[in-house]
Structure formats: structure tokens, C-alpha cells
Amino acid sequence: MTAFDLTDPAFVADPYPALAALREKAPVTYHEPSGRWLALSYRHASQMLRDRRFGRIWRDREPVEHFAPFNALHRHQMMENEPPQHTRLRSLVAKAFSRGHIERLRPRITEIAASLLDGVGEEFDLLTDYAEPLPVRVIAELLGVPATDQHLLRPWSAAIVAMYEYRPGAATEAAAVQAAASRAAIEFADYVRALVRDRRAAPAEDLISHLVSTEGGPGPGGGPSQRLTEDELVATAILLLNAGHEASVNALGNGMIALLRHPRQLAWLRADPDRRCASAVAEMLRYDPPLQLFERTAMAAVRLGEAVLPAGGTIAALLGAANRDPAVFAEPDRFDLDRAPNPHVSFGAGLHFCLGAPLARLELAAALSTLLACAPGLELAGQPVRRPTFVLRGYRSIPVRQRGKP
């Protein structure tokens, strides 16, 4: 049993030494403050993510009447369901994320990235001027959100995902987060429903139109539908919009901080970016992953390592701790862009492996190669400002300058 503080600013700033010490002492442990078990080793985290005795079981936030819109979004998402519901929902959108379809987006992603860098000066904020708007525009265009509305997405997403953090603090702070999340869920759902109505009337070449084409009622004989209900369609679109940019923003920000603080690694990447970007992206994701914690629920009593979880017990794979397990990664605290093999678990594993992983890898590689080409003298221009959160790990601001920019 352990009681370390997931919200301690010193821990949030650099959780890896504390996680390493805990992993060595107890690779599976019960965290009393949050009421969940933690899997810290690569072996146990991977086992938990793949073992079907652990499932994603959505529990409505209470009071239910207050959180009805927030609960509805999650209750109908593939990420919060197990088969057969998960299988049906995932299969209906998986074709849009096939490797061939995603690869066709590369020129457009590179075009957006270059246009963002064209608009910055000698000094700019790498996060707010580049890492944030790039994935927002990519996923918004993929789904069919008009350019005039794309500024709405990030605030809605930020308010909703704030609920995923562990918050033992003041009741007034928790109440404000909850109210903002409920309001964002209502506004976001209403907006997507309006988009759905538009695409029903006039389909276009976008993912919302594709989802609309799979909308319908029950299956034959009243069995499971092979189509999406409107509630599922809205929840799926919002999941894709949120997941499609939230992790990418932080992965690029975290990775660029590591690169700029390791000049030899940056020089190695600059020497042959076309061949080395894929490996660099994998190491950026391993070294400081944007998602640190992914939960499952024990469907029955399960033994994991020395721990025995009761049915209904919650366990979290600590992805950052698993990614630095010396049993799998040589010198795990070293940032090594040429690391091979690199079987990181930053996209999860098993049934709920990230559907958008091919898009995320492509997006990060394009963003990185464009940045290297368009800003060859990039360096930190001040102290980055970190977000005070552990589950979703990232920065609020990364001031940089371009040496030699005319």
C-alpha cells in the first residue's frame, strides 16, 4: 500500500524517480488516496491492458442529474465499453483510420504545419502557436468542422478532460471543474448534433458524413445494431475530436522539450530527418508520454503479481513508469532517439489500443520534420510552464526563439 501524492508539484514536475523507486519496491500496489491499484512495471501494466478479465466499465458521475450530458458522452463511447458494444462501435469508424487513408493526409498535415510556422516571428510559443493548433486543425478537417468553428474545440475539450485528473483539493475547485465540464459537454454535443443535421442534408467528404451514413436503428430481429444511433454518433465524434488532438499536443510539446534539452540527440536527428523521424517520435512518446495513466476494472477477482484485486476493483497502468522499466529498456532514463527495439505502451495495448495511433505517429513525424526544416536554429527562450496535472502530462507554454531568422 502506498500514499504518495499524485498532485504534489514536485512529483508532477518529474514523476519518474518516484515511480522508479515505487516500481522496484512494489510493481503492483494499492494507492490509498485514490482508491485504486497501480501497475508500474512493464510486465504487469502490459498484462493488465491485455487481460480480458480487466475491462473498461463506465460509472456515471454523480449526482446523475447534474452530470447527465457528461455521462451520456462517455456511456456511448467505444473507449468506455467492452465487447460486443466496443467491437461494433470501433468497427464502424476503424476504416477511416486505416493506414492507407491516414497516409494520404501527409501532404495536408505538412502544409498546415508550414503555414503555422510562416506566421510566427523570431520568438514564439511552441505550444500555443504550433503544437496546439496543428492537431486541432488536422482532426477538425478530417471530421468536417468548418475552419470558422475550430477555435471552439480546444476549450470544450480542455474542460471535459479536466475531469479525468485526480483532484483531492478544495471542494470549490472541484465544483468549478465539474460545472465547466458539464457546460462543455452540453455545448459540444449540441454543436455536433447541428453538424450531423447538416451532413444528413448535404453529405460531404469528411468523417462526420461517414458516421452519418452508418446511422440507423436496431439490427435484424431487434438484435445489436450494425449502425450508429444519434447518441453514439455524437459521442464518437466528440471522442475522436478530443483524443485526436489532446494527446498529440502534449506529445509534441513534451518531446520537443526533451529534444531541445539534449542537443546531441537533436543534432543526430537533423543529420537525416527523413530516415530518423519515425524512431525519434517513438522515443519522444516513450520518454515522456502525454497520457500517464489508463484505468481498467476487474471483472472478477484477479491476481496480478502479488496483488489480488476484488471484483469491481479499479487498477491503473502507469504508462510512464512502464516505459522506463529497466527490465525492458536499457538505460531507461536516457533519451535515445535511436533506441531499438522500442516497445513503448504510450498508445496502450490490447482491445483498447489507440485507434488513432497511425494518425498520431504521422502527425508527430510531419510536425517534427517541418519544424526542423523551417526553424533550424530553434532553442528555448525561457522556462517552459508545465500544466499542474499528472494524468494528462504536458505544458501550458514553451517559449522558443529561432536563431538567425531574418
Tab-separated table of C-alpha atoms in Angstrom:
chain	number	residue	atom	x	y	z
A	1	MET	CA	0.000	0.000	0.000
A	2	THR	CA	1.228	3.478	-0.837
A	3	ALA	CA	0.020	7.020	-0.226
A	4	PHE	CA	2.211	9.293	-2.361
A	5	ASP	CA	0.580	12.470	-3.652
A	6	LEU	CA	-0.221	12.487	-7.377
A	7	THR	CA	-0.807	16.246	-7.227
A	8	ASP	CA	2.427	17.275	-5.470
A	9	PRO	CA	4.051	19.917	-7.746
A	10	ALA	CA	7.485	18.334	-7.294
A	11	PHE	CA	6.112	14.943	-8.335
A	12	VAL	CA	4.229	16.405	-11.324
A	13	ALA	CA	7.372	18.240	-12.475
A	14	ASP	CA	9.352	14.958	-12.636
A	15	PRO	CA	7.450	11.847	-11.525
A	16	TYR	CA	9.929	9.317	-12.891
A	17	PRO	CA	12.368	8.983	-9.928
A	18	ALA	CA	9.482	8.417	-7.510
A	19	LEU	CA	7.796	5.973	-9.888
A	20	ALA	CA	11.071	4.056	-10.346
A	21	ALA	CA	11.529	3.706	-6.586
A	22	LEU	CA	7.952	2.538	-6.169
A	23	ARG	CA	8.175	0.126	-9.125
A	24	GLU	CA	11.252	-1.521	-7.595
A	25	LYS	CA	9.575	-1.827	-4.205
A	26	ALA	CA	6.109	-2.932	-5.365
A	27	PRO	CA	5.366	-3.279	-9.104
A	28	VAL	CA	1.649	-3.618	-8.281
A	29	THR	CA	0.472	-1.615	-5.295
A	30	TYR	CA	-2.676	-0.166	-3.794
A	31	HIS	CA	-2.831	3.638	-3.810
A	32	GLU	CA	-4.902	4.547	-0.783
A	33	PRO	CA	-5.689	8.232	-1.568
A	34	SER	CA	-7.251	7.450	-4.972
A	35	GLY	CA	-8.711	4.065	-4.019
A	36	ARG	CA	-7.132	2.216	-6.952
A	37	TRP	CA	-4.367	-0.283	-7.614
A	38	LEU	CA	-1.376	0.816	-9.689
A	39	ALA	CA	0.576	-1.352	-12.139
A	40	LEU	CA	4.036	0.187	-12.534
A	41	SER	CA	6.193	-2.461	-14.188
A	42	TYR	CA	6.126	-3.068	-17.931
A	43	ARG	CA	5.174	-6.714	-17.427
A	44	HIS	CA	2.248	-6.029	-15.126
A	45	ALA	CA	0.970	-2.943	-16.957
A	46	SER	CA	1.056	-4.811	-20.292
A	47	GLN	CA	-0.630	-7.850	-18.759
A	48	MET	CA	-3.380	-5.712	-17.273
A	49	LEU	CA	-4.007	-3.883	-20.552
A	50	ARG	CA	-4.297	-7.154	-22.494
A	51	ASP	CA	-6.082	-9.345	-19.935
A	52	ARG	CA	-9.794	-9.521	-20.745
A	53	ARG	CA	-10.566	-10.034	-17.064
A	54	PHE	CA	-9.930	-6.293	-16.776
A	55	GLY	CA	-12.469	-4.143	-18.628
A	56	ARG	CA	-13.489	-0.555	-19.201
A	57	ILE	CA	-16.634	-0.151	-17.124
A	58	TRP	CA	-18.165	3.320	-17.206
A	59	ARG	CA	-19.595	4.545	-13.923
A	60	ASP	CA	-21.844	7.592	-14.189
A	61	ARG	CA	-20.640	10.647	-12.306
A	62	GLU	CA	-22.966	11.660	-9.501
A	63	PRO	CA	-25.282	13.384	-8.912
A	64	VAL	CA	-26.563	11.864	-12.157
A	65	GLU	CA	-28.985	14.703	-12.874
A	66	HIS	CA	-26.118	17.211	-12.743
A	67	PHE	CA	-23.756	15.151	-14.941
A	68	ALA	CA	-26.311	13.797	-17.431
A	69	PRO	CA	-24.688	15.384	-20.558
A	70	PHE	CA	-21.157	14.418	-19.433
A	71	ASN	CA	-22.260	10.863	-18.611
A	72	ALA	CA	-24.093	10.470	-21.933
A	73	LEU	CA	-20.958	11.345	-23.919
A	74	HIS	CA	-18.951	8.680	-22.123
A	75	ARG	CA	-21.608	5.995	-21.818
A	76	HIS	CA	-21.849	5.818	-25.627
A	77	GLN	CA	-18.116	5.949	-26.397
A	78	MET	CA	-16.172	2.915	-27.591
A	79	MET	CA	-13.416	3.649	-25.072
A	80	GLU	CA	-15.806	3.138	-22.152
A	81	ASN	CA	-17.341	-0.115	-23.402
A	82	GLU	CA	-16.423	-3.774	-23.758
A	83	PRO	CA	-17.474	-6.238	-26.478
A	84	PRO	CA	-19.860	-6.626	-28.126
A	85	GLN	CA	-20.629	-2.892	-27.872
A	86	HIS	CA	-16.980	-1.866	-28.190
A	87	THR	CA	-16.451	-4.135	-31.199
A	88	ARG	CA	-19.461	-2.699	-33.014
A	89	LEU	CA	-18.594	0.939	-32.331
A	90	ARG	CA	-14.916	0.566	-33.185
A	91	SER	CA	-15.555	-1.329	-36.404
A	92	LEU	CA	-17.873	1.421	-37.660
A	93	VAL	CA	-15.124	4.064	-37.544
A	94	ALA	CA	-11.975	1.959	-37.994
A	95	LYS	CA	-11.952	2.220	-41.805
A	96	ALA	CA	-11.455	5.976	-41.595
A	97	PHE	CA	-8.252	5.377	-39.631
A	98	SER	CA	-6.753	2.726	-41.878
A	99	ARG	CA	-3.074	3.219	-42.584
A	100	GLY	CA	-3.586	3.933	-46.289
A	101	HIS	CA	-6.246	6.558	-45.668
A	102	ILE	CA	-4.175	8.281	-42.986
A	103	GLU	CA	-1.034	8.307	-45.152
A	104	ARG	CA	-2.930	10.336	-47.758
A	105	LEU	CA	-3.188	13.122	-45.175
A	106	ARG	CA	0.591	13.632	-45.008
A	107	PRO	CA	0.804	16.469	-47.588
A	108	ARG	CA	-2.053	18.374	-45.932
A	109	ILE	CA	-0.553	17.966	-42.440
A	110	THR	CA	2.799	19.233	-43.709
A	111	GLU	CA	1.057	22.157	-45.424
A	112	ILE	CA	-0.734	23.160	-42.208
A	113	ALA	CA	2.477	22.834	-40.191
A	114	ALA	CA	4.435	25.034	-42.618
A	115	SER	CA	1.695	27.664	-42.691
A	116	LEU	CA	1.713	27.892	-38.887
A	117	LEU	CA	5.472	28.452	-38.833
A	118	ASP	CA	5.204	31.058	-41.602
A	119	GLY	CA	3.103	33.142	-39.251
A	120	VAL	CA	5.499	33.264	-36.280
A	121	GLY	CA	8.320	35.676	-35.540
A	122	GLU	CA	11.821	35.188	-34.185
A	123	GLU	CA	10.336	34.381	-30.761
A	124	PHE	CA	7.101	32.427	-30.373
A	125	ASP	CA	5.342	29.920	-28.152
A	126	LEU	CA	5.993	26.433	-29.489
A	127	LEU	CA	2.930	25.093	-27.696
A	128	THR	CA	0.219	27.679	-28.330
A	129	ASP	CA	1.458	28.787	-31.781
A	130	TYR	CA	2.329	25.358	-33.202
A	131	ALA	CA	1.762	22.211	-31.124
A	132	GLU	CA	-1.842	23.141	-30.235
A	133	PRO	CA	-3.310	24.473	-33.495
A	134	LEU	CA	-1.746	21.804	-35.742
A	135	PRO	CA	-3.550	18.662	-34.450
A	136	VAL	CA	-6.739	20.638	-33.793
A	137	ARG	CA	-6.876	21.702	-37.447
A	138	VAL	CA	-5.990	18.217	-38.695
A	139	ILE	CA	-8.667	16.342	-36.753
A	140	ALA	CA	-11.220	19.118	-37.315
A	141	GLU	CA	-10.692	18.975	-41.093
A	142	LEU	CA	-10.818	15.177	-41.027
A	143	LEU	CA	-14.191	15.219	-39.294
A	144	GLY	CA	-15.524	18.195	-41.225
A	145	VAL	CA	-15.609	21.013	-38.660
A	146	PRO	CA	-15.584	24.355	-40.532
A	147	ALA	CA	-12.476	26.490	-40.114
A	148	THR	CA	-14.573	29.274	-38.594
A	149	ASP	CA	-15.593	26.974	-35.724
A	150	GLN	CA	-12.312	25.243	-34.943
A	151	HIS	CA	-11.433	27.692	-32.161
A	152	LEU	CA	-14.336	26.245	-30.144
A	153	LEU	CA	-12.886	22.749	-29.904
A	154	ARG	CA	-9.864	23.190	-27.630
A	155	PRO	CA	-11.736	24.951	-24.762
A	156	TRP	CA	-14.523	22.358	-24.823
A	157	SER	CA	-12.012	19.524	-24.859
A	158	ALA	CA	-9.914	21.023	-22.065
A	159	ALA	CA	-12.966	21.420	-19.829
A	160	ILE	CA	-14.077	17.824	-20.386
A	161	VAL	CA	-10.692	16.129	-19.940
A	162	ALA	CA	-10.050	18.104	-16.746
A	163	MET	CA	-12.468	15.632	-15.148
A	164	TYR	CA	-10.011	12.796	-15.755
A	165	GLU	CA	-7.497	14.170	-13.254
A	166	TYR	CA	-7.252	13.033	-9.649
A	167	ARG	CA	-8.325	16.081	-7.584
A	168	PRO	CA	-8.231	15.740	-3.813
A	169	GLY	CA	-8.168	19.533	-3.357
A	170	ALA	CA	-10.695	22.119	-2.251
A	171	ALA	CA	-14.375	21.427	-2.859
A	172	THR	CA	-14.815	24.808	-4.539
A	173	GLU	CA	-12.130	23.980	-7.107
A	174	ALA	CA	-13.673	20.567	-7.799
A	175	ALA	CA	-17.118	22.124	-8.182
A	176	ALA	CA	-15.800	24.657	-10.704
A	177	VAL	CA	-14.145	21.894	-12.763
A	178	GLN	CA	-17.340	19.835	-12.711
A	179	ALA	CA	-19.517	22.768	-13.723
A	180	ALA	CA	-17.199	23.653	-16.606
A	181	ALA	CA	-17.162	20.034	-17.804
A	182	SER	CA	-20.962	19.762	-17.715
A	183	ARG	CA	-21.352	23.038	-19.603
A	184	ALA	CA	-18.769	21.987	-22.206
A	185	ALA	CA	-20.466	18.603	-22.684
A	186	ILE	CA	-23.801	20.314	-23.402
A	187	GLU	CA	-22.335	22.868	-25.809
A	188	PHE	CA	-20.094	20.352	-27.584
A	189	ALA	CA	-22.917	17.822	-28.036
A	190	ASP	CA	-25.307	20.499	-29.306
A	191	TYR	CA	-22.687	21.664	-31.803
A	192	VAL	CA	-22.026	18.145	-33.120
A	193	ARG	CA	-25.772	17.440	-33.402
A	194	ALA	CA	-26.081	20.525	-35.594
A	195	LEU	CA	-23.184	19.275	-37.764
A	196	VAL	CA	-24.900	15.907	-38.047
A	197	ARG	CA	-28.110	17.572	-39.246
A	198	ASP	CA	-26.123	19.484	-41.857
A	199	ARG	CA	-24.416	16.317	-43.141
A	200	ARG	CA	-27.686	14.418	-43.326
A	201	ALA	CA	-28.992	17.172	-45.613
A	202	ALA	CA	-25.764	17.612	-47.579
A	203	PRO	CA	-23.118	14.880	-47.170
A	204	ALA	CA	-19.501	15.861	-47.766
A	205	GLU	CA	-16.116	14.111	-47.961
A	206	ASP	CA	-15.476	14.016	-44.218
A	207	LEU	CA	-15.709	11.649	-41.266
A	208	ILE	CA	-18.932	13.156	-39.884
A	209	SER	CA	-20.609	12.329	-43.198
A	210	HIS	CA	-19.169	8.808	-42.993
A	211	LEU	CA	-20.569	8.387	-39.485
A	212	VAL	CA	-23.944	9.741	-40.591
A	213	SER	CA	-24.023	7.118	-43.341
A	214	THR	CA	-23.702	4.422	-40.652
A	215	GLU	CA	-26.547	5.877	-38.562
A	216	GLY	CA	-29.656	3.769	-38.046
A	217	GLY	CA	-31.877	1.708	-35.765
A	218	PRO	CA	-31.762	-1.827	-34.320
A	219	GLY	CA	-30.357	-4.740	-36.254
A	220	PRO	CA	-32.371	-7.571	-37.809
A	221	GLY	CA	-34.833	-9.148	-35.400
A	222	GLY	CA	-34.178	-6.442	-32.849
A	223	GLY	CA	-30.573	-7.589	-32.370
A	224	PRO	CA	-27.482	-5.393	-31.934
A	225	SER	CA	-27.430	-2.605	-34.498
A	226	GLN	CA	-24.673	-2.562	-37.065
A	227	ARG	CA	-25.216	1.174	-37.331
A	228	LEU	CA	-24.790	4.151	-35.015
A	229	THR	CA	-27.583	5.735	-33.034
A	230	GLU	CA	-27.509	9.535	-32.930
A	231	ASP	CA	-26.253	9.482	-29.325
A	232	GLU	CA	-23.450	7.110	-30.336
A	233	LEU	CA	-22.625	9.236	-33.361
A	234	VAL	CA	-22.308	12.386	-31.243
A	235	ALA	CA	-20.265	10.622	-28.550
A	236	THR	CA	-17.980	9.060	-31.174
A	237	ALA	CA	-17.361	12.353	-32.970
A	238	ILE	CA	-16.502	14.102	-29.705
A	239	LEU	CA	-14.212	11.263	-28.634
A	240	LEU	CA	-12.362	11.486	-31.953
A	241	LEU	CA	-12.081	15.271	-31.745
A	242	ASN	CA	-10.809	15.179	-28.150
A	243	ALA	CA	-8.498	12.177	-28.466
A	244	GLY	CA	-7.423	13.294	-31.933
A	245	HIS	CA	-5.637	16.359	-30.641
A	246	GLU	CA	-5.284	16.247	-26.834
A	247	ALA	CA	-2.502	13.653	-26.724
A	248	SER	CA	-0.787	14.958	-29.878
A	249	VAL	CA	-0.478	18.463	-28.422
A	250	ASN	CA	1.256	17.171	-25.312
A	251	ALA	CA	3.325	14.532	-27.089
A	252	LEU	CA	4.853	17.174	-29.361
A	253	GLY	CA	5.372	19.628	-26.509
A	254	ASN	CA	6.943	17.052	-24.178
A	255	GLY	CA	9.058	15.623	-26.977
A	256	MET	CA	10.373	19.000	-28.135
A	257	ILE	CA	11.369	19.911	-24.585
A	258	ALA	CA	13.382	16.683	-24.417
A	259	LEU	CA	14.950	17.378	-27.820
A	260	LEU	CA	15.909	20.957	-27.023
A	261	ARG	CA	17.482	19.816	-23.742
A	262	HIS	CA	19.509	17.076	-25.489
A	263	PRO	CA	21.468	18.905	-28.222
A	264	ARG	CA	23.421	15.811	-29.328
A	265	GLN	CA	20.210	13.928	-29.965
A	266	LEU	CA	18.808	16.915	-31.841
A	267	ALA	CA	21.954	17.083	-33.991
A	268	TRP	CA	21.639	13.346	-34.744
A	269	LEU	CA	18.069	13.863	-35.895
A	270	ARG	CA	18.923	16.914	-38.007
A	271	ALA	CA	21.598	14.916	-39.844
A	272	ASP	CA	18.990	12.667	-41.507
A	273	PRO	CA	15.437	13.669	-40.518
A	274	ASP	CA	13.679	11.711	-43.293
A	275	ARG	CA	15.086	8.405	-42.062
A	276	ARG	CA	15.160	9.170	-38.342
A	277	CYS	CA	11.862	10.942	-37.572
A	278	ALA	CA	9.890	7.730	-37.002
A	279	SER	CA	12.395	6.482	-34.462
A	280	ALA	CA	12.513	9.930	-32.834
A	281	VAL	CA	8.732	10.025	-32.465
A	282	ALA	CA	8.698	6.600	-30.798
A	283	GLU	CA	11.311	7.715	-28.272
A	284	MET	CA	9.535	11.022	-27.592
A	285	LEU	CA	6.394	9.030	-26.793
A	286	ARG	CA	8.280	6.588	-24.564
A	287	TYR	CA	10.425	9.086	-22.693
A	288	ASP	CA	7.688	11.467	-21.517
A	289	PRO	CA	4.250	10.172	-22.607
A	290	PRO	CA	1.299	12.581	-22.749
A	291	LEU	CA	-1.032	10.090	-21.042
A	292	GLN	CA	0.380	8.685	-17.823
A	293	LEU	CA	-2.497	6.591	-16.536
A	294	PHE	CA	-5.090	4.295	-18.099
A	295	GLU	CA	-7.718	2.577	-15.950
A	296	ARG	CA	-9.459	-0.782	-16.063
A	297	THR	CA	-11.869	-2.545	-13.707
A	298	ALA	CA	-11.528	-6.144	-12.512
A	299	MET	CA	-14.493	-8.078	-13.898
A	300	ALA	CA	-13.906	-10.793	-11.259
A	301	ALA	CA	-11.328	-11.375	-8.540
A	302	VAL	CA	-7.947	-11.308	-10.301
A	303	ARG	CA	-4.392	-11.878	-9.141
A	304	LEU	CA	-1.821	-9.571	-10.708
A	305	GLY	CA	1.660	-10.100	-9.390
A	306	GLU	CA	1.398	-10.263	-5.610
A	307	ALA	CA	-1.858	-8.290	-5.527
A	308	VAL	CA	-5.343	-9.755	-5.531
A	309	LEU	CA	-7.980	-7.367	-6.844
A	310	PRO	CA	-11.604	-7.940	-5.868
A	311	ALA	CA	-14.341	-7.896	-8.490
A	312	GLY	CA	-15.083	-4.246	-9.241
A	313	GLY	CA	-11.651	-3.078	-8.089
A	314	THR	CA	-10.047	-0.337	-10.204
A	315	ILE	CA	-6.479	-0.577	-11.446
A	316	ALA	CA	-4.425	1.891	-13.456
A	317	ALA	CA	-1.493	1.107	-15.718
A	318	LEU	CA	1.083	3.848	-15.139
A	319	LEU	CA	2.335	4.132	-18.709
A	320	GLY	CA	5.256	6.434	-17.939
A	321	ALA	CA	6.534	4.052	-15.260
A	322	ALA	CA	6.144	1.031	-17.577
A	323	ASN	CA	8.004	2.875	-20.348
A	324	ARG	CA	11.030	3.303	-18.083
A	325	ASP	CA	11.208	-0.222	-16.738
A	326	PRO	CA	14.882	-1.334	-16.863
A	327	ALA	CA	13.727	-4.933	-17.349
A	328	VAL	CA	12.661	-3.914	-20.891
A	329	PHE	CA	14.510	-0.689	-21.757
A	330	ALA	CA	18.290	-0.381	-21.403
A	331	GLU	CA	19.229	2.818	-19.567
A	332	PRO	CA	15.536	3.774	-19.426
A	333	ASP	CA	16.128	7.325	-18.189
A	334	ARG	CA	18.348	8.122	-21.184
A	335	PHE	CA	16.718	9.975	-24.103
A	336	ASP	CA	17.883	7.922	-27.093
A	337	LEU	CA	16.288	8.677	-30.474
A	338	ASP	CA	17.972	5.614	-31.997
A	339	ARG	CA	16.544	3.229	-29.395
A	340	ALA	CA	15.670	-0.159	-30.875
A	341	PRO	CA	13.591	-2.036	-30.144
A	342	ASN	CA	11.204	0.430	-28.531
A	343	PRO	CA	8.029	-1.417	-27.446
A	344	HIS	CA	6.562	1.524	-25.503
A	345	VAL	CA	2.969	1.357	-24.270
A	346	SER	CA	2.087	5.025	-24.739
A	347	PHE	CA	-0.789	4.079	-27.067
A	348	GLY	CA	-1.992	1.415	-24.645
A	349	ALA	CA	-2.338	-2.238	-25.606
A	350	GLY	CA	-4.910	-4.919	-26.169
A	351	LEU	CA	-8.538	-4.314	-27.014
A	352	HIS	CA	-8.387	-0.571	-26.331
A	353	PHE	CA	-5.152	0.148	-28.205
A	354	CYS	CA	-5.442	3.691	-29.543
A	355	LEU	CA	-7.454	3.701	-32.774
A	356	GLY	CA	-5.796	6.954	-33.852
A	357	ALA	CA	-2.200	5.759	-33.321
A	358	PRO	CA	-1.333	5.802	-37.075
A	359	LEU	CA	-2.632	9.379	-37.367
A	360	ALA	CA	-0.766	10.453	-34.228
A	361	ARG	CA	2.534	8.988	-35.463
A	362	LEU	CA	2.133	10.606	-38.874
A	363	GLU	CA	1.130	13.930	-37.366
A	364	LEU	CA	4.069	13.983	-34.944
A	365	ALA	CA	6.571	12.982	-37.635
A	366	ALA	CA	5.273	15.648	-40.035
A	367	ALA	CA	5.256	18.301	-37.313
A	368	LEU	CA	8.782	17.392	-36.269
A	369	SER	CA	10.286	17.278	-39.775
A	370	THR	CA	8.622	20.558	-40.752
A	371	LEU	CA	9.888	22.234	-37.595
A	372	LEU	CA	13.442	21.034	-38.266
A	373	ALA	CA	13.276	22.323	-41.852
A	374	CYS	CA	11.601	25.682	-41.174
A	375	ALA	CA	13.214	26.568	-37.844
A	376	PRO	CA	16.763	25.131	-37.983
A	377	GLY	CA	18.112	27.370	-35.204
A	378	LEU	CA	15.356	26.670	-32.680
A	379	GLU	CA	16.187	26.979	-28.969
A	380	LEU	CA	14.421	27.599	-25.688
A	381	ALA	CA	13.900	31.287	-24.974
A	382	GLY	CA	12.701	30.924	-21.393
A	383	GLN	CA	11.440	28.493	-18.817
A	384	PRO	CA	8.585	26.282	-20.048
A	385	VAL	CA	5.417	26.402	-17.942
A	386	ARG	CA	4.090	22.969	-17.053
A	387	ARG	CA	0.438	22.061	-16.600
A	388	PRO	CA	-0.195	21.109	-12.943
A	389	THR	CA	-1.648	17.722	-13.887
A	390	PHE	CA	-0.334	14.151	-13.791
A	391	VAL	CA	-2.754	12.034	-15.838
A	392	LEU	CA	-2.558	14.289	-18.907
A	393	ARG	CA	1.061	15.427	-18.828
A	394	GLY	CA	2.102	18.481	-20.755
A	395	TYR	CA	2.919	22.183	-20.833
A	396	ARG	CA	0.970	25.412	-20.932
A	397	SER	CA	3.715	27.406	-22.596
A	398	ILE	CA	7.071	26.711	-24.304
A	399	PRO	CA	8.835	29.958	-25.272
A	400	VAL	CA	11.353	29.470	-28.090
A	401	ARG	CA	13.403	31.565	-30.488
A	402	GLN	CA	14.771	30.946	-33.952
A	403	ARG	CA	18.429	31.898	-34.096
A	404	GLY	CA	19.288	33.521	-37.394
A	405	LYS	CA	15.718	34.124	-38.530
A	406	PRO	CA	15.721	37.176	-40.830
